[in-house]
Amino acid sequence: MPAVVLVGPMGVGKSTVGRLLAERLGVGYRDTDEDIVAAEGRTIAEIFVDEGEAAFRALEKAAVRAALAGHPGVVALGGGAVLDPDTRALLAGHRVIYLSMEVEEAVKRTGLNVARPLLAVNPRKQWRELMEARRHLYEEVATAVVATDGRTPEEVTQAAWDALELKQV
């Protein structure tokens, strides 16, 4: 079972915070998006374009299941992983941190102009719509919610550490 699982929207810092938490805990770090890219030999954007979102979500579901079953460290899930009800059920009993951020912070961090297949047209509006559809799912699976707005990765890592009392792990 992973020490902690990170969920949240694209660009929130799951990978950065995940690596910092893993370092603090002295455990490995695993990112399910990176697992998919390595297994498929192409980017997530390419999978979306070539095969569509449904095909990507199937790959994502399998990657999450494998990571939750076989990785004892910190696991970061892709932003849309919580859309799948089976994945949400798998997260029950895990320590899950929802890293949250508002659209203004997303714009500041990513400019919403990076290669994100779900944000191809009108990124600010699409990001808001994605969050409206996903926020309650992130909250549903979360053991703790940590706001990332205006915080450095180190500050977010400390807040996550404190929220879950990871010092006792």
PDB file of C-alpha atoms in Angstrom:
ATOM      1  CA  MET A   1       0.000   0.000   0.000  1.00  0.00           C
ATOM      2  CA  PRO A   2       1.372   3.442  -0.857  1.00  0.00           C
ATOM      3  CA  ALA A   3       2.442   5.726   1.978  1.00  0.00           C
ATOM      4  CA  VAL A   4       0.378   8.493   0.392  1.00  0.00           C
ATOM      5  CA  VAL A   5      -1.491   9.143  -2.855  1.00  0.00           C
ATOM      6  CA  LEU A   6      -1.698  12.608  -4.406  1.00  0.00           C
ATOM      7  CA  VAL A   7      -4.687  13.741  -6.459  1.00  0.00           C
ATOM      8  CA  GLY A   8      -5.636  17.078  -7.966  1.00  0.00           C
ATOM      9  CA  PRO A   9      -5.918  18.998 -11.209  1.00  0.00           C
ATOM     10  CA  MET A  10      -3.273  19.176 -13.905  1.00  0.00           C
ATOM     11  CA  GLY A  11      -0.520  21.621 -13.085  1.00  0.00           C
ATOM     12  CA  VAL A  12      -1.154  21.651  -9.323  1.00  0.00           C
ATOM     13  CA  GLY A  13       2.278  20.236  -8.497  1.00  0.00           C
ATOM     14  CA  LYS A  14       1.561  16.580  -7.753  1.00  0.00           C
ATOM     15  CA  SER A  15       4.849  15.472  -9.320  1.00  0.00           C
ATOM     16  CA  THR A  16       6.986  18.080  -7.571  1.00  0.00           C
ATOM     17  CA  VAL A  17       5.343  17.645  -4.170  1.00  0.00           C
ATOM     18  CA  GLY A  18       5.272  13.877  -4.614  1.00  0.00           C
ATOM     19  CA  ARG A  19       9.019  13.740  -5.125  1.00  0.00           C
ATOM     20  CA  LEU A  20       9.619  15.995  -2.110  1.00  0.00           C
ATOM     21  CA  LEU A  21       7.322  13.900   0.107  1.00  0.00           C
ATOM     22  CA  ALA A  22       8.989  10.694  -1.050  1.00  0.00           C
ATOM     23  CA  GLU A  23      12.392  12.139  -0.236  1.00  0.00           C
ATOM     24  CA  ARG A  24      11.230  13.116   3.266  1.00  0.00           C
ATOM     25  CA  LEU A  25       9.764   9.678   3.848  1.00  0.00           C
ATOM     26  CA  GLY A  26      12.746   7.841   2.418  1.00  0.00           C
ATOM     27  CA  VAL A  27      10.520   5.985  -0.069  1.00  0.00           C
ATOM     28  CA  GLY A  28      10.149   5.831  -3.834  1.00  0.00           C
ATOM     29  CA  TYR A  29       7.982   8.049  -5.991  1.00  0.00           C
ATOM     30  CA  ARG A  30       5.664   6.894  -8.776  1.00  0.00           C
ATOM     31  CA  ASP A  31       3.562   8.918 -11.206  1.00  0.00           C
ATOM     32  CA  THR A  32       0.852   7.009 -13.073  1.00  0.00           C
ATOM     33  CA  ASP A  33       1.039   9.403 -16.034  1.00  0.00           C
ATOM     34  CA  GLU A  34       4.765   8.650 -16.323  1.00  0.00           C
ATOM     35  CA  ASP A  35       3.958   4.918 -16.127  1.00  0.00           C
ATOM     36  CA  ILE A  36       1.568   5.266 -19.075  1.00  0.00           C
ATOM     37  CA  VAL A  37       4.047   7.250 -21.164  1.00  0.00           C
ATOM     38  CA  ALA A  38       6.795   4.696 -20.478  1.00  0.00           C
ATOM     39  CA  ALA A  39       4.556   1.727 -21.280  1.00  0.00           C
ATOM     40  CA  GLU A  40       3.093   3.252 -24.434  1.00  0.00           C
ATOM     41  CA  GLY A  41       6.226   4.948 -25.741  1.00  0.00           C
ATOM     42  CA  ARG A  42       4.344   8.167 -26.510  1.00  0.00           C
ATOM     43  CA  THR A  43       2.990  11.208 -24.751  1.00  0.00           C
ATOM     44  CA  ILE A  44      -0.436  11.434 -23.193  1.00  0.00           C
ATOM     45  CA  ALA A  45      -1.355  14.090 -25.748  1.00  0.00           C
ATOM     46  CA  GLU A  46      -0.437  11.647 -28.535  1.00  0.00           C
ATOM     47  CA  ILE A  47      -2.597   8.920 -26.970  1.00  0.00           C
ATOM     48  CA  PHE A  48      -5.528  11.348 -26.794  1.00  0.00           C
ATOM     49  CA  VAL A  49      -5.073  12.372 -30.434  1.00  0.00           C
ATOM     50  CA  ASP A  50      -4.421   8.859 -31.784  1.00  0.00           C
ATOM     51  CA  GLU A  51      -6.937   6.842 -29.756  1.00  0.00           C
ATOM     52  CA  GLY A  52      -9.190   9.254 -27.891  1.00  0.00           C
ATOM     53  CA  GLU A  53      -9.927   9.960 -24.262  1.00  0.00           C
ATOM     54  CA  ALA A  54     -11.705   6.644 -23.591  1.00  0.00           C
ATOM     55  CA  ALA A  55      -8.624   4.663 -24.607  1.00  0.00           C
ATOM     56  CA  PHE A  56      -6.407   6.848 -22.438  1.00  0.00           C
ATOM     57  CA  ARG A  57      -8.759   6.458 -19.444  1.00  0.00           C
ATOM     58  CA  ALA A  58      -8.578   2.661 -19.781  1.00  0.00           C
ATOM     59  CA  LEU A  59      -4.773   2.833 -19.718  1.00  0.00           C
ATOM     60  CA  GLU A  60      -4.940   5.215 -16.770  1.00  0.00           C
ATOM     61  CA  LYS A  61      -7.257   2.935 -14.794  1.00  0.00           C
ATOM     62  CA  ALA A  62      -4.862   0.006 -15.249  1.00  0.00           C
ATOM     63  CA  ALA A  63      -1.848   2.148 -14.317  1.00  0.00           C
ATOM     64  CA  VAL A  64      -3.529   3.372 -11.133  1.00  0.00           C
ATOM     65  CA  ARG A  65      -4.561  -0.141 -10.126  1.00  0.00           C
ATOM     66  CA  ALA A  66      -0.969  -1.382 -10.598  1.00  0.00           C
ATOM     67  CA  ALA A  67       0.549   1.528  -8.680  1.00  0.00           C
ATOM     68  CA  LEU A  68      -1.847   1.200  -5.749  1.00  0.00           C
ATOM     69  CA  ALA A  69      -1.241  -2.547  -5.554  1.00  0.00           C
ATOM     70  CA  GLY A  70       2.503  -2.531  -5.949  1.00  0.00           C
ATOM     71  CA  HIS A  71       4.133   0.699  -4.825  1.00  0.00           C
ATOM     72  CA  PRO A  72       4.880   1.337  -1.148  1.00  0.00           C
ATOM     73  CA  GLY A  73       5.979   4.953  -1.593  1.00  0.00           C
ATOM     74  CA  VAL A  74       4.294   8.106  -2.845  1.00  0.00           C
ATOM     75  CA  VAL A  75       1.966   7.802  -5.825  1.00  0.00           C
ATOM     76  CA  ALA A  76       0.733  10.743  -7.921  1.00  0.00           C
ATOM     77  CA  LEU A  77      -2.349  10.198 -10.063  1.00  0.00           C
ATOM     78  CA  GLY A  78      -3.228  11.997 -13.271  1.00  0.00           C
ATOM     79  CA  GLY A  79      -5.768  14.790 -12.948  1.00  0.00           C
ATOM     80  CA  GLY A  80      -8.641  12.764 -14.397  1.00  0.00           C
ATOM     81  CA  ALA A  81      -7.991   9.452 -12.643  1.00  0.00           C
ATOM     82  CA  VAL A  82     -10.713  10.135 -10.062  1.00  0.00           C
ATOM     83  CA  LEU A  83     -13.368  10.207 -12.811  1.00  0.00           C
ATOM     84  CA  ASP A  84     -13.472   6.407 -12.746  1.00  0.00           C
ATOM     85  CA  PRO A  85     -15.721   5.008  -9.987  1.00  0.00           C
ATOM     86  CA  ASP A  86     -13.587   1.853  -9.686  1.00  0.00           C
ATOM     87  CA  THR A  87     -10.506   3.994  -9.129  1.00  0.00           C
ATOM     88  CA  ARG A  88     -12.308   6.016  -6.460  1.00  0.00           C
ATOM     89  CA  ALA A  89     -13.296   2.761  -4.757  1.00  0.00           C
ATOM     90  CA  LEU A  90      -9.676   1.567  -4.883  1.00  0.00           C
ATOM     91  CA  LEU A  91      -8.586   4.754  -3.107  1.00  0.00           C
ATOM     92  CA  ALA A  92     -10.751   3.970  -0.079  1.00  0.00           C
ATOM     93  CA  GLY A  93      -8.513   3.118   2.849  1.00  0.00           C
ATOM     94  CA  HIS A  94      -5.506   4.956   1.396  1.00  0.00           C
ATOM     95  CA  ARG A  95      -4.083   8.213   2.673  1.00  0.00           C
ATOM     96  CA  VAL A  96      -5.012  10.577  -0.137  1.00  0.00           C
ATOM     97  CA  ILE A  97      -4.050  14.235  -0.329  1.00  0.00           C
ATOM     98  CA  TYR A  98      -6.027  16.464  -2.667  1.00  0.00           C
ATOM     99  CA  LEU A  99      -3.764  19.291  -3.796  1.00  0.00           C
ATOM    100  CA  SER A 100      -6.132  22.114  -4.699  1.00  0.00           C
ATOM    101  CA  MET A 101      -5.689  25.350  -6.608  1.00  0.00           C
ATOM    102  CA  GLU A 102      -7.863  28.049  -8.087  1.00  0.00           C
ATOM    103  CA  VAL A 103      -7.906  29.037 -11.757  1.00  0.00           C
ATOM    104  CA  GLU A 104      -5.838  32.174 -11.101  1.00  0.00           C
ATOM    105  CA  GLU A 105      -3.072  30.022  -9.682  1.00  0.00           C
ATOM    106  CA  ALA A 106      -3.340  27.606 -12.625  1.00  0.00           C
ATOM    107  CA  VAL A 107      -2.892  30.513 -15.036  1.00  0.00           C
ATOM    108  CA  LYS A 108       0.102  31.767 -13.072  1.00  0.00           C
ATOM    109  CA  ARG A 109       1.775  28.355 -12.984  1.00  0.00           C
ATOM    110  CA  THR A 110       1.128  27.022 -16.447  1.00  0.00           C
ATOM    111  CA  GLY A 111      -0.204  29.943 -18.424  1.00  0.00           C
ATOM    112  CA  LEU A 112      -2.751  27.318 -19.485  1.00  0.00           C
ATOM    113  CA  ASN A 113      -0.844  27.105 -22.740  1.00  0.00           C
ATOM    114  CA  VAL A 114       1.048  23.870 -22.234  1.00  0.00           C
ATOM    115  CA  ALA A 115       0.279  20.682 -24.146  1.00  0.00           C
ATOM    116  CA  ARG A 116      -2.819  19.620 -22.245  1.00  0.00           C
ATOM    117  CA  PRO A 117      -5.247  17.799 -24.534  1.00  0.00           C
ATOM    118  CA  LEU A 118      -8.315  18.689 -22.479  1.00  0.00           C
ATOM    119  CA  LEU A 119      -7.452  22.398 -22.541  1.00  0.00           C
ATOM    120  CA  ALA A 120      -6.877  22.832 -26.264  1.00  0.00           C
ATOM    121  CA  VAL A 121      -9.587  25.451 -26.859  1.00  0.00           C
ATOM    122  CA  ASN A 122     -10.350  28.307 -24.409  1.00  0.00           C
ATOM    123  CA  PRO A 123      -8.117  26.889 -21.659  1.00  0.00           C
ATOM    124  CA  ARG A 124      -9.324  29.115 -18.813  1.00  0.00           C
ATOM    125  CA  LYS A 125     -12.993  28.234 -19.407  1.00  0.00           C
ATOM    126  CA  GLN A 126     -12.216  24.546 -19.904  1.00  0.00           C
ATOM    127  CA  TRP A 127     -10.090  24.430 -16.734  1.00  0.00           C
ATOM    128  CA  ARG A 128     -12.993  25.912 -14.741  1.00  0.00           C
ATOM    129  CA  GLU A 129     -15.408  23.385 -16.240  1.00  0.00           C
ATOM    130  CA  LEU A 130     -13.055  20.492 -15.499  1.00  0.00           C
ATOM    131  CA  MET A 131     -12.763  21.645 -11.895  1.00  0.00           C
ATOM    132  CA  GLU A 132     -16.528  21.988 -11.539  1.00  0.00           C
ATOM    133  CA  ALA A 133     -16.861  18.387 -12.697  1.00  0.00           C
ATOM    134  CA  ARG A 134     -13.952  17.019 -10.639  1.00  0.00           C
ATOM    135  CA  ARG A 135     -13.638  19.024  -7.407  1.00  0.00           C
ATOM    136  CA  HIS A 136     -16.254  16.960  -5.557  1.00  0.00           C
ATOM    137  CA  LEU A 137     -14.532  13.746  -6.710  1.00  0.00           C
ATOM    138  CA  TYR A 138     -11.162  14.906  -5.402  1.00  0.00           C
ATOM    139  CA  GLU A 139     -12.831  15.826  -2.109  1.00  0.00           C
ATOM    140  CA  GLU A 140     -14.639  12.464  -1.997  1.00  0.00           C
ATOM    141  CA  VAL A 141     -11.402  10.455  -2.078  1.00  0.00           C
ATOM    142  CA  ALA A 142      -9.295  12.821   0.037  1.00  0.00           C
ATOM    143  CA  THR A 143      -8.073  12.194   3.536  1.00  0.00           C
ATOM    144  CA  ALA A 144      -6.778  15.773   3.552  1.00  0.00           C
ATOM    145  CA  VAL A 145      -7.013  18.826   1.315  1.00  0.00           C
ATOM    146  CA  VAL A 146      -3.979  21.066   0.913  1.00  0.00           C
ATOM    147  CA  ALA A 147      -4.317  24.385  -0.910  1.00  0.00           C
ATOM    148  CA  THR A 148      -1.328  25.149  -3.103  1.00  0.00           C
ATOM    149  CA  ASP A 149      -2.208  28.729  -4.065  1.00  0.00           C
ATOM    150  CA  GLY A 150       0.644  31.142  -3.384  1.00  0.00           C
ATOM    151  CA  ARG A 151       2.803  28.442  -1.784  1.00  0.00           C
ATOM    152  CA  THR A 152       6.178  27.090  -2.778  1.00  0.00           C
ATOM    153  CA  PRO A 153       6.520  23.335  -3.371  1.00  0.00           C
ATOM    154  CA  GLU A 154       8.347  23.092  -0.045  1.00  0.00           C
ATOM    155  CA  GLU A 155       5.488  24.860   1.775  1.00  0.00           C
ATOM    156  CA  VAL A 156       2.919  22.571   0.149  1.00  0.00           C
ATOM    157  CA  THR A 157       5.011  19.538   1.084  1.00  0.00           C
ATOM    158  CA  GLN A 158       5.168  20.713   4.706  1.00  0.00           C
ATOM    159  CA  ALA A 159       1.400  21.319   4.758  1.00  0.00           C
ATOM    160  CA  ALA A 160       0.773  17.833   3.348  1.00  0.00           C
ATOM    161  CA  TRP A 161       3.174  16.335   5.868  1.00  0.00           C
ATOM    162  CA  ASP A 162       1.410  18.119   8.712  1.00  0.00           C
ATOM    163  CA  ALA A 163      -2.096  17.310   7.427  1.00  0.00           C
ATOM    164  CA  LEU A 164      -1.455  13.593   7.452  1.00  0.00           C
ATOM    165  CA  GLU A 165       0.913  13.519  10.406  1.00  0.00           C
ATOM    166  CA  LEU A 166       3.429  11.744   8.218  1.00  0.00           C
ATOM    167  CA  LYS A 167       6.080  12.185  10.865  1.00  0.00           C
ATOM    168  CA  GLN A 168       4.633   9.043  12.450  1.00  0.00           C
ATOM    169  CA  VAL A 169       4.811   6.903   9.312  1.00  0.00           C
TER     170      VAL A 169
END
